[in-house]
Amino acid sequence: MRVSIGVTDFSWPDDLTGELAAVAVAAEDAGLDTLWVPDHLLQADPNSTPDSAMPESGTTLGFLAGRTSRIGLGTMVSAVTFRPPAVLVKAVTTLDVLSGGRAGFGIGAGHHDGEARAMGLPFPPVGERFARVEETVRLALRMWAGDESPFEGEHYRLERPVGNPRPVRRPPILVGGAGERRTLRLVARYADACNVFDIPDGGRTVRHKLAVLRRHCEEVGRPYGEIEKTISTRLAPGEPAESLARRCAEFAGWGIDHAVVITAGPWPVAGVRTLGRAAALIA
């Protein structure tokens, strides 16, 4: 069971830059696997407010790459409608090169139509957004393999998608969401990881979603074990490391490989250290 941190709220009252850097360094020192940030232009954490601080994700991850040396870095997840696909792939590739091979590629169809309206972003119907996710992932795999031949999709057409520089290693692809008909089928066909949510029902929903993923894998001829199963969960304020470790052990019994932990409000360094102690207990 790997343990990662999700930084979703950036509303530190005095020094966003210093506090964010301190959290990243503490996460690396604690032995956490990856630091994930959301890809939004408006704050979307339900414990925050839309007008709260929300730095752009790619720039944020580049900043954190310069403050750390080992921890993985990625978005949980990038909405396919925010950037042209080649620009998004290029951004992830650049992060991977400049961080020494630490970038992950989180991608999803997007869900926040209010944000799209507020910020002037496209937000096509859901079926089209999923089609764009598939084309973007296909393009990423081609660019990372050095294939510069024309790309002809239903929504994207590129005459010469040059992927130079190449990534240090192919960034692992995480397709966000747990929709059974579209999302998990995309995971089975293309992704290295999925992400489900910690719903308080004793694991019934998670086990069901993973069973659906297994069926999709069988249908496309993909080994189910190749896909890392991640779960998003929340560390309550003051919750001890032992409690989180027990919860992660329960997740493992459901078939989960990796816990991505968020918290209410901006992360305190003390909370990050609690994650590190939980990770050590799990190990």
mmCIF file of C-alpha atoms in Angstrom:
data_model
loop_
_atom_site.group_PDB
_atom_site.id
_atom_site.type_symbol
_atom_site.label_atom_id
_atom_site.label_comp_id
_atom_site.label_asym_id
_atom_site.label_seq_id
_atom_site.Cartn_x
_atom_site.Cartn_y
_atom_site.Cartn_z
ATOM 1 C CA MET A 1 0.000 0.000 0.000
ATOM 2 C CA ARG A 2 1.510 3.283 -1.114
ATOM 3 C CA VAL A 3 0.493 6.548 0.547
ATOM 4 C CA SER A 4 0.379 9.902 -1.225
ATOM 5 C CA ILE A 5 -0.771 13.393 -0.355
ATOM 6 C CA GLY A 6 -3.353 15.451 -2.206
ATOM 7 C CA VAL A 7 -3.044 19.203 -1.704
ATOM 8 C CA THR A 8 -6.464 20.641 -2.574
ATOM 9 C CA ASP A 9 -6.754 23.789 -0.433
ATOM 10 C CA PHE A 10 -4.151 26.541 -0.784
ATOM 11 C CA SER A 11 -5.683 29.066 1.608
ATOM 12 C CA TRP A 12 -2.798 29.378 4.055
ATOM 13 C CA PRO A 13 -3.433 32.781 5.635
ATOM 14 C CA ASP A 14 0.046 34.309 5.474
ATOM 15 C CA ASP A 15 2.494 32.716 3.008
ATOM 16 C CA LEU A 16 1.115 30.440 0.304
ATOM 17 C CA THR A 17 4.516 30.011 -1.355
ATOM 18 C CA GLY A 18 6.404 29.173 1.807
ATOM 19 C CA GLU A 19 3.710 26.941 3.275
ATOM 20 C CA LEU A 20 3.255 24.984 0.036
ATOM 21 C CA ALA A 21 6.992 24.440 -0.261
ATOM 22 C CA ALA A 22 7.191 23.353 3.378
ATOM 23 C CA VAL A 23 4.386 20.824 2.867
ATOM 24 C CA ALA A 24 6.100 19.398 -0.233
ATOM 25 C CA VAL A 25 9.437 19.050 1.538
ATOM 26 C CA ALA A 26 7.739 17.473 4.572
ATOM 27 C CA ALA A 27 5.921 15.020 2.296
ATOM 28 C CA GLU A 28 9.177 14.012 0.653
ATOM 29 C CA ASP A 29 10.963 13.712 4.004
ATOM 30 C CA ALA A 30 8.090 11.564 5.299
ATOM 31 C CA GLY A 31 8.595 9.073 2.470
ATOM 32 C CA LEU A 32 5.248 9.716 0.773
ATOM 33 C CA ASP A 33 4.919 8.436 -2.766
ATOM 34 C CA THR A 34 3.415 11.322 -4.753
ATOM 35 C CA LEU A 35 2.166 14.857 -4.250
ATOM 36 C CA TRP A 36 -1.024 15.449 -6.223
ATOM 37 C CA VAL A 37 -2.693 18.788 -6.894
ATOM 38 C CA PRO A 38 -6.098 19.431 -8.496
ATOM 39 C CA ASP A 39 -6.330 20.988 -11.934
ATOM 40 C CA HIS A 40 -8.791 23.839 -11.466
ATOM 41 C CA LEU A 41 -8.790 27.566 -12.038
ATOM 42 C CA LEU A 42 -11.402 28.150 -9.343
ATOM 43 C CA GLN A 43 -11.267 26.490 -5.946
ATOM 44 C CA ALA A 44 -13.486 23.396 -5.983
ATOM 45 C CA ASP A 45 -12.760 21.806 -2.604
ATOM 46 C CA PRO A 46 -16.148 21.569 -0.806
ATOM 47 C CA ASN A 47 -14.491 22.674 2.434
ATOM 48 C CA SER A 48 -13.266 25.902 0.835
ATOM 49 C CA THR A 49 -14.884 28.713 -1.169
ATOM 50 C CA PRO A 50 -14.779 29.428 -4.934
ATOM 51 C CA ASP A 51 -12.872 32.680 -4.333
ATOM 52 C CA SER A 52 -10.128 30.997 -2.309
ATOM 53 C CA ALA A 53 -6.610 30.709 -3.732
ATOM 54 C CA MET A 54 -6.289 28.241 -6.627
ATOM 55 C CA PRO A 55 -2.890 28.278 -8.361
ATOM 56 C CA GLU A 56 -2.604 26.825 -11.862
ATOM 57 C CA SER A 57 -1.547 23.200 -11.626
ATOM 58 C CA GLY A 58 1.277 22.938 -14.155
ATOM 59 C CA THR A 59 3.105 25.970 -12.821
ATOM 60 C CA THR A 60 2.579 24.725 -9.268
ATOM 61 C CA LEU A 61 4.061 21.306 -10.045
ATOM 62 C CA GLY A 62 7.032 22.915 -11.770
ATOM 63 C CA PHE A 63 7.666 25.007 -8.660
ATOM 64 C CA LEU A 64 7.421 21.917 -6.444
ATOM 65 C CA ALA A 65 9.771 19.980 -8.717
ATOM 66 C CA GLY A 66 12.411 22.604 -7.955
ATOM 67 C CA ARG A 67 11.861 22.291 -4.193
ATOM 68 C CA THR A 68 12.006 18.474 -4.040
ATOM 69 C CA SER A 69 14.142 15.692 -5.470
ATOM 70 C CA ARG A 70 12.325 12.347 -5.080
ATOM 71 C CA ILE A 71 8.557 12.596 -4.597
ATOM 72 C CA GLY A 72 6.281 12.005 -7.580
ATOM 73 C CA LEU A 73 4.241 14.910 -8.943
ATOM 74 C CA GLY A 74 0.905 14.913 -10.756
ATOM 75 C CA THR A 75 -2.599 16.284 -11.164
ATOM 76 C CA MET A 76 -5.643 14.541 -9.757
ATOM 77 C CA VAL A 77 -6.804 15.138 -12.482
ATOM 78 C CA SER A 78 -6.478 17.445 -15.506
ATOM 79 C CA ALA A 79 -9.740 18.188 -17.295
ATOM 80 C CA VAL A 80 -9.355 17.397 -20.972
ATOM 81 C CA THR A 81 -11.120 20.630 -21.943
ATOM 82 C CA PHE A 82 -8.628 22.988 -20.269
ATOM 83 C CA ARG A 83 -5.800 22.762 -22.818
ATOM 84 C CA PRO A 84 -5.253 21.553 -26.373
ATOM 85 C CA PRO A 85 -4.040 17.950 -26.110
ATOM 86 C CA ALA A 86 -0.536 18.528 -27.472
ATOM 87 C CA VAL A 87 -0.049 21.397 -25.004
ATOM 88 C CA LEU A 88 -1.165 19.201 -22.114
ATOM 89 C CA VAL A 89 1.084 16.317 -23.181
ATOM 90 C CA LYS A 90 3.982 18.708 -23.660
ATOM 91 C CA ALA A 91 3.452 20.154 -20.169
ATOM 92 C CA VAL A 92 3.501 16.711 -18.542
ATOM 93 C CA THR A 93 6.551 15.715 -20.578
ATOM 94 C CA THR A 94 8.383 18.889 -19.610
ATOM 95 C CA LEU A 95 7.616 18.294 -15.939
ATOM 96 C CA ASP A 96 8.922 14.742 -16.259
ATOM 97 C CA VAL A 97 12.170 15.854 -17.923
ATOM 98 C CA LEU A 98 12.878 18.731 -15.556
ATOM 99 C CA SER A 99 12.005 16.719 -12.438
ATOM 100 C CA GLY A 100 14.134 13.737 -13.414
ATOM 101 C CA GLY A 101 11.282 11.383 -14.266
ATOM 102 C CA ARG A 102 8.757 12.163 -11.530
ATOM 103 C CA ALA A 103 5.654 13.239 -13.477
ATOM 104 C CA GLY A 104 2.339 11.409 -13.504
ATOM 105 C CA PHE A 105 -0.381 12.073 -16.063
ATOM 106 C CA GLY A 106 -3.797 12.403 -14.453
ATOM 107 C CA ILE A 107 -6.565 12.984 -16.982
ATOM 108 C CA GLY A 108 -10.339 13.123 -16.831
ATOM 109 C CA ALA A 109 -13.426 14.381 -18.625
ATOM 110 C CA GLY A 110 -14.029 17.288 -16.241
ATOM 111 C CA HIS A 111 -17.190 17.963 -14.270
ATOM 112 C CA HIS A 112 -17.302 21.632 -13.230
ATOM 113 C CA ASP A 113 -19.543 23.422 -15.725
ATOM 114 C CA GLY A 114 -19.773 26.469 -13.463
ATOM 115 C CA GLU A 115 -16.006 26.891 -13.578
ATOM 116 C CA ALA A 116 -16.087 26.583 -17.363
ATOM 117 C CA ARG A 117 -18.687 29.332 -17.648
ATOM 118 C CA ALA A 118 -16.894 31.584 -15.178
ATOM 119 C CA MET A 119 -13.510 31.262 -16.887
ATOM 120 C CA GLY A 120 -14.574 31.031 -20.516
ATOM 121 C CA LEU A 121 -13.556 27.397 -20.984
ATOM 122 C CA PRO A 122 -15.221 24.933 -23.363
ATOM 123 C CA PHE A 123 -17.494 22.355 -21.794
ATOM 124 C CA PRO A 124 -18.961 20.099 -24.481
ATOM 125 C CA PRO A 125 -21.464 17.320 -23.730
ATOM 126 C CA VAL A 126 -20.234 14.446 -21.604
ATOM 127 C CA GLY A 127 -19.957 11.956 -24.467
ATOM 128 C CA GLU A 128 -17.725 14.298 -26.418
ATOM 129 C CA ARG A 129 -15.563 15.002 -23.375
ATOM 130 C CA PHE A 130 -14.909 11.279 -22.915
ATOM 131 C CA ALA A 131 -14.084 10.920 -26.598
ATOM 132 C CA ARG A 132 -11.576 13.738 -26.166
ATOM 133 C CA VAL A 133 -10.028 11.971 -23.163
ATOM 134 C CA GLU A 134 -9.472 8.848 -25.251
ATOM 135 C CA GLU A 135 -7.934 10.796 -28.132
ATOM 136 C CA THR A 136 -5.679 12.742 -25.749
ATOM 137 C CA VAL A 137 -4.390 9.554 -24.121
ATOM 138 C CA ARG A 138 -3.780 7.967 -27.520
ATOM 139 C CA LEU A 139 -1.883 11.058 -28.612
ATOM 140 C CA ALA A 140 0.208 11.082 -25.429
ATOM 141 C CA LEU A 141 1.241 7.467 -25.945
ATOM 142 C CA ARG A 142 2.257 8.214 -29.533
ATOM 143 C CA MET A 143 4.218 11.350 -28.674
ATOM 144 C CA TRP A 144 6.031 9.577 -25.832
ATOM 145 C CA ALA A 145 6.917 6.748 -28.218
ATOM 146 C CA GLY A 146 8.424 9.224 -30.692
ATOM 147 C CA ASP A 147 5.704 8.762 -33.328
ATOM 148 C CA GLU A 148 5.484 12.076 -35.240
ATOM 149 C CA SER A 149 3.090 10.846 -37.937
ATOM 150 C CA PRO A 150 -0.171 12.778 -38.460
ATOM 151 C CA PHE A 151 -2.805 12.161 -35.811
ATOM 152 C CA GLU A 152 -6.369 11.940 -37.101
ATOM 153 C CA GLY A 153 -9.079 11.749 -34.459
ATOM 154 C CA GLU A 154 -12.692 12.771 -34.435
ATOM 155 C CA HIS A 155 -11.958 15.912 -32.406
ATOM 156 C CA TYR A 156 -8.201 16.478 -32.796
ATOM 157 C CA ARG A 157 -6.074 16.561 -35.938
ATOM 158 C CA LEU A 158 -2.337 17.155 -35.688
ATOM 159 C CA GLU A 159 -0.066 17.268 -38.722
ATOM 160 C CA ARG A 160 3.190 16.516 -36.881
ATOM 161 C CA PRO A 161 2.964 15.955 -33.107
ATOM 162 C CA VAL A 162 6.615 16.282 -32.119
ATOM 163 C CA GLY A 163 7.391 14.928 -28.652
ATOM 164 C CA ASN A 164 10.858 16.354 -28.086
ATOM 165 C CA PRO A 165 12.321 16.168 -25.508
ATOM 166 C CA ARG A 166 11.131 12.682 -24.712
ATOM 167 C CA PRO A 167 10.208 11.912 -21.091
ATOM 168 C CA VAL A 168 12.746 10.315 -18.800
ATOM 169 C CA ARG A 169 10.307 7.418 -18.571
ATOM 170 C CA ARG A 170 6.755 7.197 -19.850
ATOM 171 C CA PRO A 171 4.617 9.048 -17.289
ATOM 172 C CA PRO A 172 2.080 6.681 -15.747
ATOM 173 C CA ILE A 173 -1.470 7.476 -16.853
ATOM 174 C CA LEU A 174 -4.252 7.770 -14.278
ATOM 175 C CA VAL A 175 -7.768 8.195 -15.642
ATOM 176 C CA GLY A 176 -9.873 9.896 -12.983
ATOM 177 C CA GLY A 177 -13.450 9.006 -12.113
ATOM 178 C CA ALA A 178 -15.277 5.766 -11.476
ATOM 179 C CA GLY A 179 -18.075 5.777 -14.048
ATOM 180 C CA GLU A 180 -18.792 2.189 -14.970
ATOM 181 C CA ARG A 181 -19.663 2.528 -18.637
ATOM 182 C CA ARG A 182 -17.120 5.045 -19.932
ATOM 183 C CA THR A 183 -14.422 5.833 -17.369
ATOM 184 C CA LEU A 184 -13.521 2.353 -16.186
ATOM 185 C CA ARG A 185 -13.550 1.106 -19.772
ATOM 186 C CA LEU A 186 -10.979 3.790 -20.642
ATOM 187 C CA VAL A 187 -8.933 2.698 -17.621
ATOM 188 C CA ALA A 188 -8.978 -0.912 -18.793
ATOM 189 C CA ARG A 189 -7.909 0.012 -22.300
ATOM 190 C CA TYR A 190 -5.265 2.674 -21.664
ATOM 191 C CA ALA A 191 -4.466 3.565 -18.060
ATOM 192 C CA ASP A 192 -1.845 2.529 -15.556
ATOM 193 C CA ALA A 193 -4.052 3.526 -12.615
ATOM 194 C CA CYS A 194 -7.635 4.317 -11.638
ATOM 195 C CA ASN A 195 -9.006 6.333 -8.743
ATOM 196 C CA VAL A 196 -12.064 5.525 -6.644
ATOM 197 C CA PHE A 197 -13.508 7.277 -3.615
ATOM 198 C CA ASP A 198 -13.660 6.295 0.035
ATOM 199 C CA ILE A 199 -17.411 6.013 0.493
ATOM 200 C CA PRO A 200 -18.492 5.029 4.039
ATOM 201 C CA ASP A 201 -20.337 1.833 3.146
ATOM 202 C CA GLY A 202 -17.851 -0.789 4.324
ATOM 203 C CA GLY A 203 -16.215 -1.041 0.917
ATOM 204 C CA ARG A 204 -19.304 -2.179 -0.972
ATOM 205 C CA THR A 205 -19.061 0.525 -3.639
ATOM 206 C CA VAL A 206 -15.302 0.216 -4.055
ATOM 207 C CA ARG A 207 -15.422 -3.555 -4.446
ATOM 208 C CA HIS A 208 -18.234 -3.192 -6.982
ATOM 209 C CA LYS A 209 -16.280 -0.621 -9.022
ATOM 210 C CA LEU A 210 -13.205 -2.836 -9.050
ATOM 211 C CA ALA A 211 -15.308 -5.797 -10.162
ATOM 212 C CA VAL A 212 -16.588 -3.689 -13.062
ATOM 213 C CA LEU A 213 -13.012 -2.731 -13.932
ATOM 214 C CA ARG A 214 -12.011 -6.394 -13.868
ATOM 215 C CA ARG A 215 -14.803 -7.217 -16.345
ATOM 216 C CA HIS A 216 -13.702 -4.434 -18.670
ATOM 217 C CA CYS A 217 -10.137 -5.742 -18.495
ATOM 218 C CA GLU A 218 -11.338 -9.210 -19.445
ATOM 219 C CA GLU A 219 -13.296 -7.782 -22.383
ATOM 220 C CA VAL A 220 -10.270 -5.935 -23.808
ATOM 221 C CA GLY A 221 -7.754 -8.658 -22.967
ATOM 222 C CA ARG A 222 -5.854 -6.620 -20.380
ATOM 223 C CA PRO A 223 -4.417 -8.185 -17.206
ATOM 224 C CA TYR A 224 -6.354 -6.653 -14.307
ATOM 225 C CA GLY A 225 -3.253 -6.756 -12.129
ATOM 226 C CA GLU A 226 -1.424 -4.308 -14.410
ATOM 227 C CA ILE A 227 -3.634 -1.461 -13.203
ATOM 228 C CA GLU A 228 -2.885 0.283 -9.915
ATOM 229 C CA LYS A 229 -6.020 0.885 -7.868
ATOM 230 C CA THR A 230 -5.904 4.157 -5.957
ATOM 231 C CA ILE A 231 -8.443 5.524 -3.492
ATOM 232 C CA SER A 232 -9.004 9.109 -2.380
ATOM 233 C CA THR A 233 -9.573 9.382 1.354
ATOM 234 C CA ARG A 234 -9.497 12.135 3.958
ATOM 235 C CA LEU A 235 -7.438 12.530 7.130
ATOM 236 C CA ALA A 236 -9.624 14.114 9.767
ATOM 237 C CA PRO A 237 -8.100 16.925 11.856
ATOM 238 C CA GLY A 238 -6.265 15.356 14.782
ATOM 239 C CA GLU A 239 -6.700 11.805 13.476
ATOM 240 C CA PRO A 240 -3.746 9.657 14.609
ATOM 241 C CA ALA A 241 -1.478 7.772 12.250
ATOM 242 C CA GLU A 242 -2.659 4.446 13.660
ATOM 243 C CA SER A 243 -6.235 5.168 12.590
ATOM 244 C CA LEU A 244 -5.223 5.957 9.014
ATOM 245 C CA ALA A 245 -2.994 2.888 8.900
ATOM 246 C CA ARG A 246 -5.907 0.676 9.974
ATOM 247 C CA ARG A 247 -8.098 2.245 7.314
ATOM 248 C CA CYS A 248 -5.468 1.629 4.651
ATOM 249 C CA ALA A 249 -5.214 -1.998 5.737
ATOM 250 C CA GLU A 250 -8.964 -2.232 5.183
ATOM 251 C CA PHE A 251 -8.555 -0.647 1.738
ATOM 252 C CA ALA A 252 -5.973 -3.277 0.870
ATOM 253 C CA GLY A 253 -8.521 -5.946 1.706
ATOM 254 C CA TRP A 254 -10.839 -4.394 -0.861
ATOM 255 C CA GLY A 255 -8.140 -4.589 -3.543
ATOM 256 C CA ILE A 256 -6.669 -1.093 -3.259
ATOM 257 C CA ASP A 257 -2.939 -0.519 -3.831
ATOM 258 C CA HIS A 258 -2.487 3.191 -3.155
ATOM 259 C CA ALA A 259 -4.169 5.733 -0.837
ATOM 260 C CA VAL A 260 -4.232 9.410 -1.833
ATOM 261 C CA VAL A 261 -4.968 11.411 1.312
ATOM 262 C CA ILE A 262 -6.493 14.889 1.456
ATOM 263 C CA THR A 263 -7.558 16.928 4.461
ATOM 264 C CA ALA A 264 -10.019 19.686 5.306
ATOM 265 C CA GLY A 265 -8.375 23.060 4.820
ATOM 266 C CA PRO A 266 -4.749 23.657 3.874
ATOM 267 C CA TRP A 267 -2.339 20.953 4.988
ATOM 268 C CA PRO A 268 -0.305 21.690 8.128
ATOM 269 C CA VAL A 269 3.203 20.234 8.227
ATOM 270 C CA ALA A 270 2.211 18.299 11.359
ATOM 271 C CA GLY A 271 -0.538 16.574 9.386
ATOM 272 C CA VAL A 272 1.931 15.610 6.662
ATOM 273 C CA ARG A 273 4.139 14.018 9.291
ATOM 274 C CA THR A 274 1.124 12.025 10.497
ATOM 275 C CA LEU A 275 0.803 10.656 6.958
ATOM 276 C CA GLY A 276 4.437 9.680 7.041
ATOM 277 C CA ARG A 277 4.001 7.802 10.303
ATOM 278 C CA ALA A 278 0.958 5.995 8.863
ATOM 279 C CA ALA A 279 2.954 5.045 5.763
ATOM 280 C CA ALA A 280 5.727 3.659 7.992
ATOM 281 C CA LEU A 281 3.215 1.623 9.991
ATOM 282 C CA ILE A 282 1.743 0.201 6.795
ATOM 283 C CA ALA A 283 5.200 -0.678 5.491
#
